[in-house]
Amino acid sequence: MSSPRAADGESGRHAPDELLSIGEMSRRTGVAASALRFYEDLGLIAAVRTGGNQRRYPRHMLRRVSLIAVAKRLGIPLTDVQSAFADVPLERTPSHDDWQRASRQWKRQLEERRRGIEQLERELTGCIGCGCLSMKACALLNPDDALGDAGAGPRRLDPDLD
């Protein structure tokens, strides 16, 4: 007996407007249902409701959830993901151009983050390399704790504190 999709002439392909239950989304993405609800609350993904008030996710949300999961695994804050996804439509399947714009923006954010991490690495290597093991009293990087007069926090490591 043939599947309903094959009978519709789709030869096993999924319909673009196919809706998936929260359980199916969770199974397909490996993301807990509670996290899917949280992502929906943040506006990162969207669902429609059935007459019985059950969530149904458009198939194209699989990509968004998968990208969120990768970002989370890499330690990228959800606020950065929100920013990157800001112009990617929720109400329709995003086009190639939609994803390209988001990709370019996200790449810029990641490059900034990479530069910050590399700067931190240079600073830490320099500090640890001096041998004193004290950023507060380091005679080379912070003589007489002069940075303490500028305020609290990692003054040299966080340029936003200046």
PDB file of C-alpha atoms in Angstrom:
ATOM      1  CA  MET A   1       0.000   0.000   0.000  1.00  0.00           C
ATOM      2  CA  SER A   2       1.391   3.412  -0.923  1.00  0.00           C
ATOM      3  CA  SER A   3       1.866   6.246   1.548  1.00  0.00           C
ATOM      4  CA  PRO A   4      -0.464   9.266   1.523  1.00  0.00           C
ATOM      5  CA  ARG A   5       2.432  11.419   0.286  1.00  0.00           C
ATOM      6  CA  ALA A   6       3.069   9.122  -2.677  1.00  0.00           C
ATOM      7  CA  ALA A   7      -0.645   9.244  -3.458  1.00  0.00           C
ATOM      8  CA  ASP A   8      -0.383  13.053  -3.489  1.00  0.00           C
ATOM      9  CA  GLY A   9       2.256  12.791  -6.197  1.00  0.00           C
ATOM     10  CA  GLU A  10       5.116  13.784  -3.907  1.00  0.00           C
ATOM     11  CA  SER A  11       7.035  10.495  -4.228  1.00  0.00           C
ATOM     12  CA  GLY A  12       8.038  10.434  -0.569  1.00  0.00           C
ATOM     13  CA  ARG A  13       9.082  14.109  -0.409  1.00  0.00           C
ATOM     14  CA  HIS A  14       7.806  16.188   2.437  1.00  0.00           C
ATOM     15  CA  ALA A  15       5.314  18.915   1.705  1.00  0.00           C
ATOM     16  CA  PRO A  16       6.761  22.364   2.460  1.00  0.00           C
ATOM     17  CA  ASP A  17       3.724  23.219   4.567  1.00  0.00           C
ATOM     18  CA  GLU A  18       3.880  19.969   6.565  1.00  0.00           C
ATOM     19  CA  LEU A  19       3.451  20.530  10.295  1.00  0.00           C
ATOM     20  CA  LEU A  20       5.356  18.585  12.942  1.00  0.00           C
ATOM     21  CA  SER A  21       4.312  17.942  16.532  1.00  0.00           C
ATOM     22  CA  ILE A  22       6.531  19.114  19.366  1.00  0.00           C
ATOM     23  CA  GLY A  23       7.465  15.478  19.993  1.00  0.00           C
ATOM     24  CA  GLU A  24       8.525  15.012  16.370  1.00  0.00           C
ATOM     25  CA  MET A  25      10.543  18.262  16.447  1.00  0.00           C
ATOM     26  CA  SER A  26      12.230  17.103  19.633  1.00  0.00           C
ATOM     27  CA  ARG A  27      12.997  13.680  18.177  1.00  0.00           C
ATOM     28  CA  ARG A  28      14.316  15.085  14.886  1.00  0.00           C
ATOM     29  CA  THR A  29      16.503  17.812  16.440  1.00  0.00           C
ATOM     30  CA  GLY A  30      17.540  16.216  19.728  1.00  0.00           C
ATOM     31  CA  VAL A  31      16.278  19.328  21.529  1.00  0.00           C
ATOM     32  CA  ALA A  32      14.009  18.852  24.546  1.00  0.00           C
ATOM     33  CA  ALA A  33      10.379  19.912  24.200  1.00  0.00           C
ATOM     34  CA  SER A  34      10.873  22.337  27.092  1.00  0.00           C
ATOM     35  CA  ALA A  35      13.706  24.020  25.156  1.00  0.00           C
ATOM     36  CA  LEU A  36      11.497  24.250  22.054  1.00  0.00           C
ATOM     37  CA  ARG A  37       8.843  26.024  24.121  1.00  0.00           C
ATOM     38  CA  PHE A  38      11.541  28.351  25.532  1.00  0.00           C
ATOM     39  CA  TYR A  39      12.869  29.142  22.036  1.00  0.00           C
ATOM     40  CA  GLU A  40       9.319  29.877  20.964  1.00  0.00           C
ATOM     41  CA  ASP A  41       8.870  32.240  23.935  1.00  0.00           C
ATOM     42  CA  LEU A  42      12.058  34.058  22.821  1.00  0.00           C
ATOM     43  CA  GLY A  43      10.733  34.382  19.265  1.00  0.00           C
ATOM     44  CA  LEU A  44      13.495  32.201  17.802  1.00  0.00           C
ATOM     45  CA  ILE A  45      10.983  29.710  16.399  1.00  0.00           C
ATOM     46  CA  ALA A  46       7.245  29.741  15.826  1.00  0.00           C
ATOM     47  CA  ALA A  47       4.432  27.221  15.966  1.00  0.00           C
ATOM     48  CA  VAL A  48       0.809  27.226  14.984  1.00  0.00           C
ATOM     49  CA  ARG A  49      -1.899  25.844  17.237  1.00  0.00           C
ATOM     50  CA  THR A  50      -4.384  23.135  16.418  1.00  0.00           C
ATOM     51  CA  GLY A  51      -8.037  23.290  17.427  1.00  0.00           C
ATOM     52  CA  GLY A  52      -6.997  21.332  20.541  1.00  0.00           C
ATOM     53  CA  ASN A  53      -4.326  23.993  21.298  1.00  0.00           C
ATOM     54  CA  GLN A  54      -1.415  21.676  20.440  1.00  0.00           C
ATOM     55  CA  ARG A  55       1.752  23.124  18.923  1.00  0.00           C
ATOM     56  CA  ARG A  56       2.587  22.274  15.341  1.00  0.00           C
ATOM     57  CA  TYR A  57       5.856  23.455  13.823  1.00  0.00           C
ATOM     58  CA  PRO A  58       6.322  24.124  10.121  1.00  0.00           C
ATOM     59  CA  ARG A  59       8.972  21.784   8.721  1.00  0.00           C
ATOM     60  CA  HIS A  60      11.305  24.718   7.981  1.00  0.00           C
ATOM     61  CA  MET A  61      11.717  25.241  11.752  1.00  0.00           C
ATOM     62  CA  LEU A  62      13.950  22.144  11.786  1.00  0.00           C
ATOM     63  CA  ARG A  63      16.788  24.212  10.315  1.00  0.00           C
ATOM     64  CA  ARG A  64      16.348  27.022  12.837  1.00  0.00           C
ATOM     65  CA  VAL A  65      16.285  24.626  15.792  1.00  0.00           C
ATOM     66  CA  SER A  66      19.347  22.788  14.484  1.00  0.00           C
ATOM     67  CA  LEU A  67      21.270  26.052  14.117  1.00  0.00           C
ATOM     68  CA  ILE A  68      20.241  27.089  17.630  1.00  0.00           C
ATOM     69  CA  ALA A  69      21.487  23.738  18.964  1.00  0.00           C
ATOM     70  CA  VAL A  70      24.852  24.182  17.219  1.00  0.00           C
ATOM     71  CA  ALA A  71      25.158  27.749  18.521  1.00  0.00           C
ATOM     72  CA  LYS A  72      24.385  26.577  22.048  1.00  0.00           C
ATOM     73  CA  ARG A  73      26.997  23.821  21.790  1.00  0.00           C
ATOM     74  CA  LEU A  74      29.565  26.441  20.716  1.00  0.00           C
ATOM     75  CA  GLY A  75      28.667  28.712  23.626  1.00  0.00           C
ATOM     76  CA  ILE A  76      27.034  31.390  21.476  1.00  0.00           C
ATOM     77  CA  PRO A  77      24.499  33.354  23.533  1.00  0.00           C
ATOM     78  CA  LEU A  78      20.867  33.122  22.463  1.00  0.00           C
ATOM     79  CA  THR A  79      20.811  36.918  22.169  1.00  0.00           C
ATOM     80  CA  ASP A  80      23.400  36.591  19.364  1.00  0.00           C
ATOM     81  CA  VAL A  81      21.234  33.941  17.696  1.00  0.00           C
ATOM     82  CA  GLN A  82      18.204  36.235  18.005  1.00  0.00           C
ATOM     83  CA  SER A  83      20.153  39.019  16.363  1.00  0.00           C
ATOM     84  CA  ALA A  84      21.352  36.779  13.538  1.00  0.00           C
ATOM     85  CA  PHE A  85      17.827  35.428  12.941  1.00  0.00           C
ATOM     86  CA  ALA A  86      16.121  38.836  13.187  1.00  0.00           C
ATOM     87  CA  ASP A  87      15.554  39.161   9.438  1.00  0.00           C
ATOM     88  CA  VAL A  88      14.832  35.476   8.763  1.00  0.00           C
ATOM     89  CA  PRO A  89      11.050  35.130   8.450  1.00  0.00           C
ATOM     90  CA  LEU A  90       9.177  32.889  10.854  1.00  0.00           C
ATOM     91  CA  GLU A  91       5.861  32.900   9.007  1.00  0.00           C
ATOM     92  CA  ARG A  92       7.137  31.324   5.774  1.00  0.00           C
ATOM     93  CA  THR A  93       9.923  29.089   4.564  1.00  0.00           C
ATOM     94  CA  PRO A  94      13.009  31.320   4.411  1.00  0.00           C
ATOM     95  CA  SER A  95      14.572  31.766   1.002  1.00  0.00           C
ATOM     96  CA  HIS A  96      18.208  31.165   0.150  1.00  0.00           C
ATOM     97  CA  ASP A  97      18.723  34.949   0.218  1.00  0.00           C
ATOM     98  CA  ASP A  98      17.152  35.169   3.708  1.00  0.00           C
ATOM     99  CA  TRP A  99      19.627  32.608   5.024  1.00  0.00           C
ATOM    100  CA  GLN A 100      22.564  34.241   3.209  1.00  0.00           C
ATOM    101  CA  ARG A 101      21.834  37.611   4.868  1.00  0.00           C
ATOM    102  CA  ALA A 102      21.580  35.964   8.271  1.00  0.00           C
ATOM    103  CA  SER A 103      24.761  34.008   7.605  1.00  0.00           C
ATOM    104  CA  ARG A 104      26.736  37.140   6.725  1.00  0.00           C
ATOM    105  CA  GLN A 105      25.548  38.927   9.863  1.00  0.00           C
ATOM    106  CA  TRP A 106      26.262  35.945  12.071  1.00  0.00           C
ATOM    107  CA  LYS A 107      29.699  35.548  10.509  1.00  0.00           C
ATOM    108  CA  ARG A 108      30.532  39.162  11.421  1.00  0.00           C
ATOM    109  CA  GLN A 109      29.431  38.532  15.009  1.00  0.00           C
ATOM    110  CA  LEU A 110      31.503  35.364  15.204  1.00  0.00           C
ATOM    111  CA  GLU A 111      34.555  37.131  13.767  1.00  0.00           C
ATOM    112  CA  GLU A 112      34.242  39.837  16.443  1.00  0.00           C
ATOM    113  CA  ARG A 113      33.964  37.169  19.100  1.00  0.00           C
ATOM    114  CA  ARG A 114      36.994  35.324  17.689  1.00  0.00           C
ATOM    115  CA  ARG A 115      39.051  38.537  17.768  1.00  0.00           C
ATOM    116  CA  GLY A 116      38.031  39.083  21.392  1.00  0.00           C
ATOM    117  CA  ILE A 117      39.036  35.543  22.331  1.00  0.00           C
ATOM    118  CA  GLU A 118      42.383  35.933  20.539  1.00  0.00           C
ATOM    119  CA  GLN A 119      42.993  39.213  22.400  1.00  0.00           C
ATOM    120  CA  LEU A 120      42.164  37.514  25.699  1.00  0.00           C
ATOM    121  CA  GLU A 121      44.559  34.705  24.827  1.00  0.00           C
ATOM    122  CA  ARG A 122      47.348  37.216  24.097  1.00  0.00           C
ATOM    123  CA  GLU A 123      46.668  39.071  27.341  1.00  0.00           C
ATOM    124  CA  LEU A 124      46.596  35.903  29.416  1.00  0.00           C
ATOM    125  CA  THR A 125      49.714  34.523  27.770  1.00  0.00           C
ATOM    126  CA  GLY A 126      51.530  37.784  28.493  1.00  0.00           C
ATOM    127  CA  CYS A 127      50.369  37.883  32.089  1.00  0.00           C
ATOM    128  CA  ILE A 128      50.993  34.236  32.860  1.00  0.00           C
ATOM    129  CA  GLY A 129      54.335  34.478  31.044  1.00  0.00           C
ATOM    130  CA  CYS A 130      55.684  37.085  33.468  1.00  0.00           C
ATOM    131  CA  GLY A 131      55.625  34.575  36.307  1.00  0.00           C
ATOM    132  CA  CYS A 132      54.033  36.714  39.015  1.00  0.00           C
ATOM    133  CA  LEU A 133      50.662  34.938  38.661  1.00  0.00           C
ATOM    134  CA  SER A 134      48.862  38.022  39.942  1.00  0.00           C
ATOM    135  CA  MET A 135      46.999  40.258  37.522  1.00  0.00           C
ATOM    136  CA  LYS A 136      46.242  42.665  40.368  1.00  0.00           C
ATOM    137  CA  ALA A 137      49.860  43.315  41.385  1.00  0.00           C
ATOM    138  CA  CYS A 138      51.625  42.618  38.084  1.00  0.00           C
ATOM    139  CA  ALA A 139      54.520  45.069  37.758  1.00  0.00           C
ATOM    140  CA  LEU A 140      54.504  44.798  33.955  1.00  0.00           C
ATOM    141  CA  LEU A 141      50.845  44.956  32.990  1.00  0.00           C
ATOM    142  CA  ASN A 142      49.404  46.832  35.957  1.00  0.00           C
ATOM    143  CA  PRO A 143      52.136  48.617  37.927  1.00  0.00           C
ATOM    144  CA  ASP A 144      51.020  49.604  41.438  1.00  0.00           C
ATOM    145  CA  ASP A 145      47.510  48.381  40.565  1.00  0.00           C
ATOM    146  CA  ALA A 146      46.902  51.595  38.624  1.00  0.00           C
ATOM    147  CA  LEU A 147      43.969  50.009  36.814  1.00  0.00           C
ATOM    148  CA  GLY A 148      42.185  49.660  40.157  1.00  0.00           C
ATOM    149  CA  ASP A 149      41.759  53.440  40.153  1.00  0.00           C
ATOM    150  CA  ALA A 150      39.805  53.199  36.900  1.00  0.00           C
ATOM    151  CA  GLY A 151      37.074  51.054  38.473  1.00  0.00           C
ATOM    152  CA  ALA A 152      36.064  47.477  39.049  1.00  0.00           C
ATOM    153  CA  GLY A 153      36.358  44.670  36.559  1.00  0.00           C
ATOM    154  CA  PRO A 154      38.906  43.353  34.086  1.00  0.00           C
ATOM    155  CA  ARG A 155      39.993  46.763  32.746  1.00  0.00           C
ATOM    156  CA  ARG A 156      42.682  45.497  30.363  1.00  0.00           C
ATOM    157  CA  LEU A 157      40.743  42.477  29.185  1.00  0.00           C
ATOM    158  CA  ASP A 158      37.424  44.234  28.549  1.00  0.00           C
ATOM    159  CA  PRO A 159      37.783  47.370  26.415  1.00  0.00           C
ATOM    160  CA  ASP A 160      34.118  48.249  27.042  1.00  0.00           C
ATOM    161  CA  LEU A 161      35.000  49.108  30.642  1.00  0.00           C
ATOM    162  CA  ASP A 162      37.191  52.053  29.591  1.00  0.00           C
TER     163      ASP A 162
END
